[in-house]
PDB file of C-alpha atoms in Angstrom:
ATOM      1  CA  MET A   1       5.875   4.750 -20.166  1.00 38.00           C
ATOM      2  CA  THR A   2       4.944   2.164 -17.552  1.00 42.00           C
ATOM      3  CA  PHE A   3       7.334  -0.481 -16.375  1.00 41.00           C
ATOM      4  CA  VAL A   4       6.957  -4.018 -15.058  1.00 37.00           C
ATOM      5  CA  THR A   5       9.126  -4.944 -12.115  1.00 39.00           C
ATOM      6  CA  LYS A   6      11.018  -8.190 -11.834  1.00 35.00           C
ATOM      7  CA  ASN A   7       9.126 -11.258 -10.624  1.00 37.00           C
ATOM      8  CA  THR A   8       5.732  -9.588 -10.882  1.00 40.00           C
ATOM      9  CA  ASP A   9       3.148  -8.683 -13.461  1.00 39.00           C
ATOM     10  CA  ILE A  10       2.118  -5.503 -11.646  1.00 43.00           C
ATOM     11  CA  LYS A  11       2.654  -2.359 -13.702  1.00 48.00           C
ATOM     12  CA  VAL A  12       4.362   0.426 -11.816  1.00 48.00           C
ATOM     13  CA  ILE A  13       3.738   4.113 -12.221  1.00 57.00           C
ATOM     14  CA  LEU A  14       6.848   6.233 -12.223  1.00 64.00           C
ATOM     15  CA  ASP A  15       6.072   9.890 -12.849  1.00 70.00           C
ATOM     16  CA  MET A  16       5.785  11.825  -9.564  1.00 82.00           C
ATOM     17  CA  THR A  17       5.772   8.576  -7.556  1.00 91.00           C
ATOM     18  CA  ALA A  18       8.499   9.802  -5.201  1.00 93.00           C
ATOM     19  CA  GLY A  19       6.519  12.931  -4.348  1.00 94.00           C
ATOM     20  CA  ILE A  20       3.363  10.955  -3.617  1.00 94.00           C
ATOM     21  CA  TYR A  21       5.377   8.509  -1.534  1.00 90.00           C
ATOM     22  CA  GLY A  22       6.813  11.508   0.318  1.00 91.00           C
ATOM     23  CA  ASP A  23       3.289  12.738   1.033  1.00 92.00           C
ATOM     24  CA  ILE A  24       2.211   9.352   2.403  1.00 88.00           C
ATOM     25  CA  THR A  25       5.360   8.936   4.486  1.00 83.00           C
ATOM     26  CA  GLY A  26       5.358  12.542   5.620  1.00 83.00           C
ATOM     27  CA  LYS A  27       1.812  12.285   6.877  1.00 81.00           C
ATOM     28  CA  LEU A  28       2.786   9.481   9.235  1.00 74.00           C
ATOM     29  CA  ALA A  29       5.939  11.296  10.296  1.00 72.00           C
ATOM     30  CA  GLU A  30       3.919  14.446  10.956  1.00 73.00           C
ATOM     31  CA  LEU A  31       1.792  12.497  13.404  1.00 67.00           C
ATOM     32  CA  SER A  32       5.015  11.370  15.012  1.00 64.00           C
ATOM     33  CA  HIS A  33       6.286  14.951  15.141  1.00 62.00           C
ATOM     34  CA  PHE A  34       3.081  15.938  16.914  1.00 59.00           C
ATOM     35  CA  ALA A  35       3.741  13.256  19.490  1.00 57.00           C
ATOM     36  CA  ILE A  36       7.285  14.591  19.906  1.00 56.00           C
ATOM     37  CA  TRP A  37       5.829  18.035  20.515  1.00 52.00           C
ATOM     38  CA  LYS A  38       3.601  16.531  23.188  1.00 53.00           C
ATOM     39  CA  LEU A  39       6.705  15.140  24.850  1.00 52.00           C
ATOM     40  CA  CYS A  40       8.090  18.674  25.046  1.00 51.00           C
ATOM     41  CA  ILE A  41       5.082  20.325  26.697  1.00 47.00           C
ATOM     42  CA  GLY A  42       6.051  21.875  30.000  1.00 48.00           C
ATOM     43  CA  LYS A  43       9.762  21.753  29.279  1.00 50.00           C
ATOM     44  CA  ASP A  44      12.091  24.658  28.756  1.00 50.00           C
ATOM     45  CA  LYS A  45      12.705  25.309  25.052  1.00 45.00           C
ATOM     46  CA  SER A  46      16.379  24.474  25.502  1.00 48.00           C
ATOM     47  CA  GLN A  47      15.310  20.920  26.351  1.00 48.00           C
ATOM     48  CA  TRP A  48      13.490  20.418  23.034  1.00 45.00           C
ATOM     49  CA  LYS A  49      16.060  18.049  21.647  1.00 49.00           C
ATOM     50  CA  ILE A  50      15.639  15.084  19.319  1.00 48.00           C
ATOM     51  CA  THR A  51      16.783  12.224  21.500  1.00 53.00           C
ATOM     52  CA  GLU A  52      18.212   8.972  20.189  1.00 56.00           C
ATOM     53  CA  LYS A  53      14.854   7.329  20.944  1.00 59.00           C
ATOM     54  CA  ILE A  54      13.025   9.858  18.815  1.00 58.00           C
ATOM     55  CA  LYS A  55      15.549   9.475  16.006  1.00 56.00           C
ATOM     56  CA  GLN A  56      14.811   5.760  15.928  1.00 60.00           C
ATOM     57  CA  ILE A  57      11.064   6.407  15.729  1.00 60.00           C
ATOM     58  CA  LEU A  58      11.469   8.834  12.837  1.00 57.00           C
ATOM     59  CA  LEU A  59      13.886   6.507  11.064  1.00 56.00           C
ATOM     60  CA  GLN A  60      11.417   3.644  11.216  1.00 56.00           C
ATOM     61  CA  ALA A  61       8.539   5.908  10.171  1.00 56.00           C
ATOM     62  CA  THR A  62      10.337   7.179   7.073  1.00 55.00           C
ATOM     63  CA  LYS A  63      11.870   3.905   5.921  1.00 55.00           C
ATOM     64  CA  GLN A  64       8.754   1.799   6.409  1.00 54.00           C
ATOM     65  CA  PRO A  65       5.732   4.061   6.187  1.00 51.00           C
ATOM     66  CA  SER A  66       2.893   2.207   7.818  1.00 56.00           C
ATOM     67  CA  GLN A  67       0.772   2.860  10.860  1.00 58.00           C
ATOM     68  CA  GLU A  68       1.779  -0.503  12.294  1.00 61.00           C
ATOM     69  CA  VAL A  69       5.501   0.295  12.089  1.00 60.00           C
ATOM     70  CA  LEU A  70       5.050   3.749  13.578  1.00 60.00           C
ATOM     71  CA  LEU A  71       2.863   2.540  16.423  1.00 62.00           C
ATOM     72  CA  THR A  72       5.294  -0.285  17.177  1.00 66.00           C
ATOM     73  CA  ALA A  73       8.147   2.218  17.366  1.00 62.00           C
ATOM     74  CA  TRP A  74       6.222   4.438  19.776  1.00 60.00           C
ATOM     75  CA  ARG A  75       5.213   1.475  21.926  1.00 66.00           C
ATOM     76  CA  GLU A  76       8.880   0.594  22.247  1.00 65.00           C
ATOM     77  CA  HIS A  77      10.282   4.084  22.843  1.00 58.00           C
ATOM     78  CA  ALA A  78       7.490   6.235  24.306  1.00 60.00           C
ATOM     79  CA  PRO A  79       4.572   4.049  25.436  1.00 65.00           C
ATOM     80  CA  GLU A  80       3.107   6.755  27.674  1.00 61.00           C
ATOM     81  CA  HIS A  81       1.985   8.700  24.579  1.00 57.00           C
ATOM     82  CA  MET A  82       0.455   5.822  22.644  1.00 58.00           C
ATOM     83  CA  HIS A  83      -3.177   6.692  23.313  1.00 60.00           C
ATOM     84  CA  ASP A  84      -2.949  10.183  21.846  1.00 59.00           C
ATOM     85  CA  LEU A  85      -0.995   9.003  18.786  1.00 57.00           C
ATOM     86  CA  GLU A  86      -3.461   6.182  18.079  1.00 58.00           C
ATOM     87  CA  ARG A  87      -6.377   8.606  18.354  1.00 61.00           C
ATOM     88  CA  ARG A  88      -4.827  10.994  15.833  1.00 57.00           C
ATOM     89  CA  MET A  89      -4.047   8.144  13.455  1.00 54.00           C
ATOM     90  CA  ASN A  90      -7.628   6.914  13.581  1.00 56.00           C
ATOM     91  CA  GLU A  91      -8.894  10.429  12.896  1.00 57.00           C
ATOM     92  CA  SER A  92      -6.526  10.947   9.969  1.00 53.00           C
ATOM     93  CA  GLY A  93      -8.363   8.553   7.663  1.00 54.00           C
ATOM     94  CA  VAL A  94      -6.934   7.831   4.204  1.00 55.00           C
ATOM     95  CA  ALA A  95      -3.248   7.226   3.541  1.00 79.00           C
ATOM     96  CA  PHE A  96      -2.655  10.195   1.230  1.00 90.00           C
ATOM     97  CA  THR A  97      -3.363  13.875   1.830  1.00 92.00           C
ATOM     98  CA  ASP A  98      -4.629  16.886  -0.093  1.00 95.00           C
ATOM     99  CA  ASP A  99      -1.100  17.206  -1.503  1.00 96.00           C
ATOM    100  CA  THR A 100      -1.449  14.059  -3.590  1.00 97.00           C
ATOM    101  CA  LEU A 101      -5.073  14.769  -4.471  1.00 97.00           C
ATOM    102  CA  MET A 102      -4.329  18.227  -5.844  1.00 98.00           C
ATOM    103  CA  GLU A 103      -1.338  16.936  -7.787  1.00 97.00           C
ATOM    104  CA  ILE A 104      -3.724  14.458  -9.427  1.00 97.00           C
ATOM    105  CA  ALA A 105      -6.030  17.398 -10.155  1.00 98.00           C
ATOM    106  CA  VAL A 106      -3.182  19.232 -11.903  1.00 98.00           C
ATOM    107  CA  MET A 107      -2.492  16.134 -14.017  1.00 97.00           C
ATOM    108  CA  ASP A 108      -6.176  15.882 -14.868  1.00 98.00           C
ATOM    109  CA  ALA A 109      -6.280  19.500 -16.036  1.00 98.00           C
ATOM    110  CA  LEU A 110      -3.176  19.015 -18.199  1.00 96.00           C
ATOM    111  CA  LEU A 111      -4.686  15.894 -19.743  1.00 96.00           C
ATOM    112  CA  LYS A 112      -7.929  17.634 -20.668  1.00 97.00           C
ATOM    113  CA  ASN A 113      -6.440  20.809 -22.123  1.00 96.00           C
ATOM    114  CA  PRO A 114      -2.624  20.956 -22.271  1.00 93.00           C
ATOM    115  CA  ALA A 115      -2.432  24.434 -23.776  1.00 92.00           C
ATOM    116  CA  ASN A 116      -4.917  26.166 -21.454  1.00 95.00           C
ATOM    117  CA  PRO A 117      -5.735  23.885 -18.517  1.00 97.00           C
ATOM    118  CA  ASP A 118      -8.827  24.625 -16.456  1.00 98.00           C
ATOM    119  CA  PHE A 119      -7.200  24.053 -13.088  1.00 98.00           C
ATOM    120  CA  LYS A 120     -10.103  25.492 -11.116  1.00 98.00           C
ATOM    121  CA  SER A 121     -12.519  22.873 -12.469  1.00 98.00           C
ATOM    122  CA  THR A 122     -10.284  19.928 -11.641  1.00 98.00           C
ATOM    123  CA  TYR A 123      -9.449  21.317  -8.190  1.00 98.00           C
ATOM    124  CA  LEU A 124     -13.160  21.528  -7.457  1.00 98.00           C
ATOM    125  CA  TYR A 125     -13.949  18.112  -8.937  1.00 98.00           C
ATOM    126  CA  TRP A 126     -11.314  16.169  -7.023  1.00 98.00           C
ATOM    127  CA  GLY A 127     -11.559  18.262  -3.864  1.00 98.00           C
ATOM    128  CA  ARG A 128     -15.313  17.792  -3.598  1.00 98.00           C
ATOM    129  CA  LYS A 129     -14.927  14.074  -4.253  1.00 97.00           C
ATOM    130  CA  TYR A 130     -12.388  13.652  -1.429  1.00 95.00           C
ATOM    131  CA  PRO A 131     -13.130  16.509   0.996  1.00 94.00           C
ATOM    132  CA  THR A 132     -11.607  14.884   4.108  1.00 90.00           C
ATOM    133  CA  VAL A 133      -7.964  14.447   3.079  1.00 91.00           C
ATOM    134  CA  GLY A 134      -6.584  17.358   5.089  1.00 88.00           C
ATOM    135  CA  PHE A 135      -7.515  20.618   3.383  1.00 93.00           C
ATOM    136  CA  GLY A 136      -7.023  23.834   5.313  1.00 91.00           C
ATOM    137  CA  THR A 137     -10.025  25.817   6.519  1.00 93.00           C
ATOM    138  CA  LYS A 138      -9.975  28.398   3.692  1.00 95.00           C
ATOM    139  CA  TYR A 139      -9.572  25.771   1.003  1.00 97.00           C
ATOM    140  CA  SER A 140     -12.408  23.701   2.456  1.00 96.00           C
ATOM    141  CA  GLU A 141     -14.651  26.773   2.445  1.00 97.00           C
ATOM    142  CA  TRP A 142     -13.660  27.453  -1.161  1.00 98.00           C
ATOM    143  CA  LEU A 143     -14.577  23.890  -2.160  1.00 97.00           C
ATOM    144  CA  VAL A 144     -18.106  24.056  -0.743  1.00 97.00           C
ATOM    145  CA  SER A 145     -18.843  27.577  -1.966  1.00 97.00           C
ATOM    146  CA  SER A 146     -21.574  27.955  -4.585  1.00 97.00           C
ATOM    147  CA  ASP A 147     -19.403  30.589  -6.277  1.00 97.00           C
ATOM    148  CA  PRO A 148     -15.723  29.822  -5.499  1.00 97.00           C
ATOM    149  CA  GLN A 149     -13.567  32.905  -5.943  1.00 97.00           C
ATOM    150  CA  PRO A 150      -9.786  33.378  -5.658  1.00 97.00           C
ATOM    151  CA  TYR A 151      -8.687  34.132  -2.117  1.00 95.00           C
ATOM    152  CA  ARG A 152      -4.953  34.780  -2.566  1.00 95.00           C
ATOM    153  CA  SER A 153      -3.587  32.216  -0.145  1.00 97.00           C
ATOM    154  CA  PHE A 154       0.161  32.366   0.518  1.00 97.00           C
ATOM    155  CA  GLY A 155       0.243  28.754   1.722  1.00 97.00           C
ATOM    156  CA  ASN A 156       2.442  26.020   0.283  1.00 97.00           C
ATOM    157  CA  GLY A 157      -0.521  24.352  -1.418  1.00 97.00           C
ATOM    158  CA  SER A 158       0.557  26.080  -4.627  1.00 98.00           C
ATOM    159  CA  ALA A 159       4.015  24.485  -4.548  1.00 98.00           C
ATOM    160  CA  MET A 160       2.969  21.019  -3.429  1.00 97.00           C
ATOM    161  CA  ARG A 161       0.753  20.395  -6.460  1.00 98.00           C
ATOM    162  CA  VAL A 162       2.845  21.974  -9.219  1.00 97.00           C
ATOM    163  CA  GLY A 163       5.201  19.059  -9.967  1.00 96.00           C
ATOM    164  CA  PRO A 164       3.453  17.713 -13.088  1.00 96.00           C
ATOM    165  CA  ILE A 165       3.764  21.091 -14.803  1.00 96.00           C
ATOM    166  CA  GLY A 166       7.529  20.939 -14.443  1.00 94.00           C
ATOM    167  CA  LEU A 167       7.508  17.594 -16.225  1.00 91.00           C
ATOM    168  CA  VAL A 168       5.498  18.620 -19.266  1.00 91.00           C
ATOM    169  CA  ALA A 169       6.038  22.351 -19.877  1.00 91.00           C
ATOM    170  CA  GLY A 170       8.738  21.898 -22.482  1.00 81.00           C
ATOM    171  CA  GLY A 171       9.871  24.589 -24.851  1.00 79.00           C
ATOM    172  CA  SER A 172      10.641  27.594 -22.697  1.00 92.00           C
ATOM    173  CA  VAL A 173      10.759  28.925 -19.163  1.00 95.00           C
ATOM    174  CA  LYS A 174       8.099  31.433 -20.210  1.00 95.00           C
ATOM    175  CA  ASN A 175       5.677  28.619 -20.994  1.00 95.00           C
ATOM    176  CA  LEU A 176       6.487  26.930 -17.697  1.00 97.00           C
ATOM    177  CA  GLU A 177       5.821  30.126 -15.778  1.00 97.00           C
ATOM    178  CA  ARG A 178       2.563  30.752 -17.635  1.00 97.00           C
ATOM    179  CA  LEU A 179       1.196  27.340 -16.661  1.00 97.00           C
ATOM    180  CA  VAL A 180       2.446  27.570 -13.087  1.00 98.00           C
ATOM    181  CA  ILE A 181       0.830  30.965 -12.535  1.00 98.00           C
ATOM    182  CA  ALA A 182      -2.418  29.658 -14.046  1.00 98.00           C
ATOM    183  CA  SER A 183      -2.333  26.744 -11.587  1.00 98.00           C
ATOM    184  CA  CYS A 184      -1.946  29.150  -8.661  1.00 98.00           C
ATOM    185  CA  MET A 185      -4.586  31.738  -9.464  1.00 98.00           C
ATOM    186  CA  PRO A 186      -7.809  29.911  -8.472  1.00 98.00           C
ATOM    187  CA  THR A 187      -6.706  29.655  -4.827  1.00 98.00           C
ATOM    188  CA  HIS A 188      -3.088  30.760  -4.279  1.00 98.00           C
ATOM    189  CA  GLY A 189      -2.735  34.092  -6.055  1.00 97.00           C
ATOM    190  CA  HIS A 190      -0.529  35.731  -3.432  1.00 97.00           C
ATOM    191  CA  PRO A 191       2.970  36.621  -4.758  1.00 97.00           C
ATOM    192  CA  GLU A 192       4.635  34.392  -2.146  1.00 98.00           C
ATOM    193  CA  ALA A 193       2.551  31.397  -3.225  1.00 98.00           C
ATOM    194  CA  ILE A 194       3.355  32.028  -6.871  1.00 98.00           C
ATOM    195  CA  ARG A 195       7.062  32.427  -6.105  1.00 98.00           C
ATOM    196  CA  GLY A 196       7.142  29.121  -4.246  1.00 98.00           C
ATOM    197  CA  ALA A 197       5.322  27.257  -6.998  1.00 98.00           C
ATOM    198  CA  LEU A 198       7.612  28.735  -9.656  1.00 98.00           C
ATOM    199  CA  ALA A 199      10.719  27.682  -7.726  1.00 98.00           C
ATOM    200  CA  VAL A 200       9.626  24.057  -7.286  1.00 98.00           C
ATOM    201  CA  ALA A 201       8.416  23.725 -10.868  1.00 98.00           C
ATOM    202  CA  ARG A 202      11.616  25.301 -12.193  1.00 97.00           C
ATOM    203  CA  MET A 203      13.756  22.788 -10.266  1.00 97.00           C
ATOM    204  CA  ILE A 204      11.832  19.934 -11.873  1.00 96.00           C
ATOM    205  CA  TRP A 205      11.791  21.540 -15.325  1.00 95.00           C
ATOM    206  CA  GLU A 206      15.540  22.194 -15.334  1.00 95.00           C
ATOM    207  CA  SER A 207      16.246  18.630 -14.200  1.00 93.00           C
ATOM    208  CA  GLU A 208      13.889  17.175 -16.775  1.00 89.00           C
ATOM    209  CA  PHE A 209      14.773  19.205 -19.856  1.00 89.00           C
ATOM    210  CA  ARG A 210      18.271  20.572 -19.266  1.00 86.00           C
ATOM    211  CA  VAL A 211      19.845  18.039 -16.863  1.00 75.00           C
ATOM    212  CA  VAL A 212      21.805  20.668 -14.935  1.00 87.00           C
ATOM    213  CA  SER A 213      23.960  20.248 -11.833  1.00 95.00           C
ATOM    214  CA  LYS A 214      22.861  20.983  -8.279  1.00 97.00           C
ATOM    215  CA  LYS A 215      25.152  24.007  -8.270  1.00 96.00           C
ATOM    216  CA  ASP A 216      23.385  25.320 -11.372  1.00 96.00           C
ATOM    217  CA  LEU A 217      19.957  24.680  -9.820  1.00 97.00           C
ATOM    218  CA  LEU A 218      20.942  26.492  -6.638  1.00 96.00           C
ATOM    219  CA  GLY A 219      22.107  29.498  -8.632  1.00 96.00           C
ATOM    220  CA  ILE A 220      18.923  29.656 -10.701  1.00 96.00           C
ATOM    221  CA  ILE A 221      16.604  29.528  -7.691  1.00 97.00           C
ATOM    222  CA  GLU A 222      18.590  32.058  -5.650  1.00 97.00           C
ATOM    223  CA  ARG A 223      19.037  34.438  -8.583  1.00 96.00           C
ATOM    224  CA  GLU A 224      15.538  34.319 -10.072  1.00 96.00           C
ATOM    225  CA  TYR A 225      13.295  33.540  -7.091  1.00 96.00           C
ATOM    226  CA  PHE A 226      15.371  35.044  -4.256  1.00 94.00           C
ATOM    227  CA  TYR A 227      15.358  32.041  -1.934  1.00 96.00           C
ATOM    228  CA  ASP A 228      18.173  31.552   0.564  1.00 93.00           C
ATOM    229  CA  LEU A 229      19.586  28.089  -0.127  1.00 96.00           C
ATOM    230  CA  GLU A 230      22.891  28.519   1.690  1.00 94.00           C
ATOM    231  CA  ARG A 231      21.678  27.004   4.969  1.00 95.00           C
ATOM    232  CA  THR A 232      22.218  23.333   5.741  1.00 95.00           C
ATOM    233  CA  CYS A 233      19.609  20.903   7.035  1.00 92.00           C
ATOM    234  CA  ASP A 234      21.404  20.874  10.395  1.00 89.00           C
ATOM    235  CA  GLU A 235      21.166  24.652  10.609  1.00 93.00           C
ATOM    236  CA  ILE A 236      17.480  24.625   9.682  1.00 92.00           C
ATOM    237  CA  ARG A 237      16.634  21.933  12.262  1.00 84.00           C
ATOM    238  CA  LYS A 238      17.951  23.989  15.179  1.00 82.00           C
ATOM    239  CA  ASP A 239      15.025  26.399  15.292  1.00 83.00           C
ATOM    240  CA  TYR A 240      12.578  25.104  12.691  1.00 86.00           C
ATOM    241  CA  ARG A 241       8.899  24.699  13.534  1.00 82.00           C
ATOM    242  CA  PHE A 242       5.792  23.776  11.561  1.00 83.00           C
ATOM    243  CA  HIS A 243       5.077  26.254   8.749  1.00 90.00           C
ATOM    244  CA  SER A 244       2.525  25.849   5.984  1.00 93.00           C
ATOM    245  CA  THR A 245       3.503  28.980   4.064  1.00 97.00           C
ATOM    246  CA  CYS A 246       5.610  28.942   0.918  1.00 97.00           C
ATOM    247  CA  LYS A 247       7.929  31.528   2.457  1.00 96.00           C
ATOM    248  CA  ASP A 248       8.925  29.166   5.267  1.00 96.00           C
ATOM    249  CA  SER A 249       8.810  25.707   3.654  1.00 97.00           C
ATOM    250  CA  VAL A 250       9.801  25.827  -0.030  1.00 98.00           C
ATOM    251  CA  SER A 251      13.459  26.740   0.470  1.00 97.00           C
ATOM    252  CA  GLU A 252      13.692  24.164   3.255  1.00 97.00           C
ATOM    253  CA  ALA A 253      12.366  21.425   0.961  1.00 98.00           C
ATOM    254  CA  ILE A 254      14.823  22.457  -1.762  1.00 98.00           C
ATOM    255  CA  VAL A 255      17.736  22.340   0.697  1.00 98.00           C
ATOM    256  CA  ALA A 256      16.608  18.836   1.697  1.00 96.00           C
ATOM    257  CA  PHE A 257      17.005  17.838  -1.944  1.00 98.00           C
ATOM    258  CA  LEU A 258      20.319  19.657  -2.417  1.00 98.00           C
ATOM    259  CA  GLU A 259      21.838  17.752   0.517  1.00 97.00           C
ATOM    260  CA  SER A 260      20.539  14.386  -0.687  1.00 96.00           C
ATOM    261  CA  THR A 261      22.314  11.607  -2.536  1.00 95.00           C
ATOM    262  CA  ASP A 262      19.216   9.865  -3.882  1.00 94.00           C
ATOM    263  CA  VAL A 263      15.428   9.994  -3.787  1.00 93.00           C
ATOM    264  CA  GLN A 264      15.246   8.261  -0.415  1.00 90.00           C
ATOM    265  CA  SER A 265      17.591  10.663   1.348  1.00 90.00           C
ATOM    266  CA  ALA A 266      15.814  13.702  -0.137  1.00 94.00           C
ATOM    267  CA  ILE A 267      12.535  12.545   1.420  1.00 90.00           C
ATOM    268  CA  HIS A 268      14.207  11.619   4.705  1.00 85.00           C
ATOM    269  CA  ASN A 269      15.958  15.007   4.875  1.00 89.00           C
ATOM    270  CA  ALA A 270      12.684  16.869   4.330  1.00 91.00           C
ATOM    271  CA  ILE A 271      10.869  14.889   7.002  1.00 84.00           C
ATOM    272  CA  SER A 272      13.750  15.207   9.452  1.00 80.00           C
ATOM    273  CA  LEU A 273      13.337  18.999   9.518  1.00 85.00           C
ATOM    274  CA  GLY A 274      10.190  18.485  11.576  1.00 77.00           C
ATOM    275  CA  GLY A 275       7.844  20.885   9.817  1.00 81.00           C
ATOM    276  CA  ASP A 276       4.976  20.375   7.363  1.00 89.00           C
ATOM    277  CA  SER A 277       6.363  16.930   6.645  1.00 87.00           C
ATOM    278  CA  ASP A 278       3.971  15.605   4.016  1.00 91.00           C
ATOM    279  CA  THR A 279       4.153  18.738   1.869  1.00 95.00           C
ATOM    280  CA  MET A 280       7.900  19.230   2.211  1.00 95.00           C
ATOM    281  CA  ALA A 281       8.593  15.570   1.486  1.00 93.00           C
ATOM    282  CA  MET A 282       6.375  15.760  -1.581  1.00 96.00           C
ATOM    283  CA  MET A 283       8.221  18.790  -2.941  1.00 98.00           C
ATOM    284  CA  ALA A 284      11.651  17.299  -2.218  1.00 97.00           C
ATOM    285  CA  GLY A 285      10.625  13.894  -3.580  1.00 96.00           C
ATOM    286  CA  ASN A 286       9.299  15.290  -6.851  1.00 96.00           C
ATOM    287  CA  ILE A 287      12.452  17.334  -7.430  1.00 97.00           C
ATOM    288  CA  ALA A 288      14.689  14.399  -6.513  1.00 96.00           C
ATOM    289  CA  GLN A 289      12.948  11.959  -8.841  1.00 94.00           C
ATOM    290  CA  SER A 290      13.410  14.267 -11.818  1.00 93.00           C
ATOM    291  CA  TYR A 291      17.062  14.833 -10.904  1.00 95.00           C
ATOM    292  CA  TYR A 292      18.226  11.315  -9.976  1.00 93.00           C
ATOM    293  CA  ARG A 293      15.962   9.345 -12.344  1.00 88.00           C
ATOM    294  CA  LYS A 294      16.035   6.366 -10.005  1.00 86.00           C
ATOM    295  CA  ILE A 295      13.351   5.243  -7.589  1.00 89.00           C
ATOM    296  CA  PRO A 296      13.158   2.269  -5.229  1.00 87.00           C
ATOM    297  CA  GLU A 297      10.545  -0.347  -6.033  1.00 86.00           C
ATOM    298  CA  TYR A 298       9.084  -0.200  -2.525  1.00 83.00           C
ATOM    299  CA  MET A 299       8.055   3.410  -3.111  1.00 87.00           C
ATOM    300  CA  VAL A 300       6.186   2.468  -6.261  1.00 89.00           C
ATOM    301  CA  ARG A 301       4.404  -0.375  -4.503  1.00 86.00           C
ATOM    302  CA  LYS A 302       3.409   1.842  -1.581  1.00 84.00           C
ATOM    303  CA  VAL A 303       1.818   4.347  -3.945  1.00 89.00           C
ATOM    304  CA  GLN A 304      -0.057   1.594  -5.750  1.00 89.00           C
ATOM    305  CA  GLU A 305      -1.393   0.236  -2.478  1.00 86.00           C
ATOM    306  CA  SER A 306      -2.441   3.630  -1.134  1.00 89.00           C
ATOM    307  CA  LEU A 307      -4.323   5.369  -3.954  1.00 93.00           C
ATOM    308  CA  PRO A 308      -7.870   4.703  -5.215  1.00 94.00           C
ATOM    309  CA  GLY A 309      -8.221   3.185  -8.672  1.00 94.00           C
ATOM    310  CA  GLU A 310      -9.439   6.391 -10.328  1.00 96.00           C
ATOM    311  CA  MET A 311      -6.386   8.283  -9.105  1.00 96.00           C
ATOM    312  CA  LEU A 312      -4.053   5.552 -10.354  1.00 94.00           C
ATOM    313  CA  GLU A 313      -5.851   5.686 -13.688  1.00 94.00           C
ATOM    314  CA  THR A 314      -5.166   9.420 -13.963  1.00 95.00           C
ATOM    315  CA  LEU A 315      -1.504   8.746 -13.205  1.00 92.00           C
ATOM    316  CA  ASN A 316      -1.433   6.104 -15.932  1.00 89.00           C
ATOM    317  CA  GLN A 317      -3.078   8.376 -18.488  1.00 91.00           C
ATOM    318  CA  PHE A 318      -0.728  11.232 -17.643  1.00 92.00           C
ATOM    319  CA  GLU A 319       2.296   9.006 -18.039  1.00 87.00           C
ATOM    320  CA  GLU A 320       1.143   7.533 -21.317  1.00 86.00           C
ATOM    321  CA  LYS A 321       0.521  10.980 -22.772  1.00 86.00           C
ATOM    322  CA  TYR A 322       3.517  12.907 -21.496  1.00 82.00           C
ATOM    323  CA  PHE A 323       6.219  10.833 -19.964  1.00 68.00           C
ATOM    324  CA  LYS A 324       9.408  10.709 -21.999  1.00 52.00           C
ATOM    325  CA  GLN A 325      12.239   9.721 -19.660  1.00 49.00           C
ATOM    326  CA  LYS A 326      12.802   6.226 -18.315  1.00 50.00           C
ATOM    327  CA  PHE A 327      13.552   5.941 -14.638  1.00 56.00           C
ATOM    328  CA  VAL A 328      15.498   3.047 -13.177  1.00 59.00           C
ATOM    329  CA  VAL A 329      13.548   1.059 -10.598  1.00 61.00           C
ATOM    330  CA  VAL A 330      15.962   0.059  -7.847  1.00 62.00           C
ATOM    331  CA  HIS A 331      15.170  -3.375  -6.433  1.00 58.00           C
TER     332      HIS A 331
END
């Protein structure tokens, strides 16, 4: 179901909006993290600390995700690194990344054939249409191949795109797992990639269909998918670096959600860890939206402003066909 916000006639799209917003915000924050890394070059590792200046930059980048806000923050706090940051922003192109695009592809596959989705076809269709949104080298090669074959990636691409399955795979965990595994196999058939996708989808599915507590969710994921969720965000931050594997990013994104109090803080927690920010914020945001069932209006508007019309249309169609729960839009 679509909603209309107060004082406007613009329809807002609510399913998976928080995850897409997390992707958009995380992309900008990731550029900022790169600039932070540049600040650390030549320093002893013990000096790699997030200073109060850097905290302010990240805070502004996550609360108001725009290039203008981020550049303004860096001009104020670290002007000597502006040139490199501006160059990377100009090279980065569109607002969203492959995370959002492949989530749209999953929705498209579920719309066309809910029982047996042809994920490979929709991955190829959308990926070839938008080939410059940040795909990894192997995935890019797979997209342009005349005969794309599975290559068993263990990257977190499997977990970033799986959110829609958790929303619609009602009935049984077995059905959820069947669809999740099918979504992984064209590109991410490695056991670690499948495990990560199953964990994220299960968090969303449990929140959507069983409305369980965080304690229950933690127990399910640790017991059935063997992830360590006992660490805190503060403990993770101490030594965490960029990782694009499921093994080293899925549990971190889940912890970011577990420590949150709302959708906003889940996304902020994920980004604050300093890793693969767009992907981790997307995973945490998708889980949080299903759990909290509230989303700020500014997130919805940012998604509307950032996605092409055909992607918004797929979101609309997916929502009209599947979406059952009403979320509260927080003004």
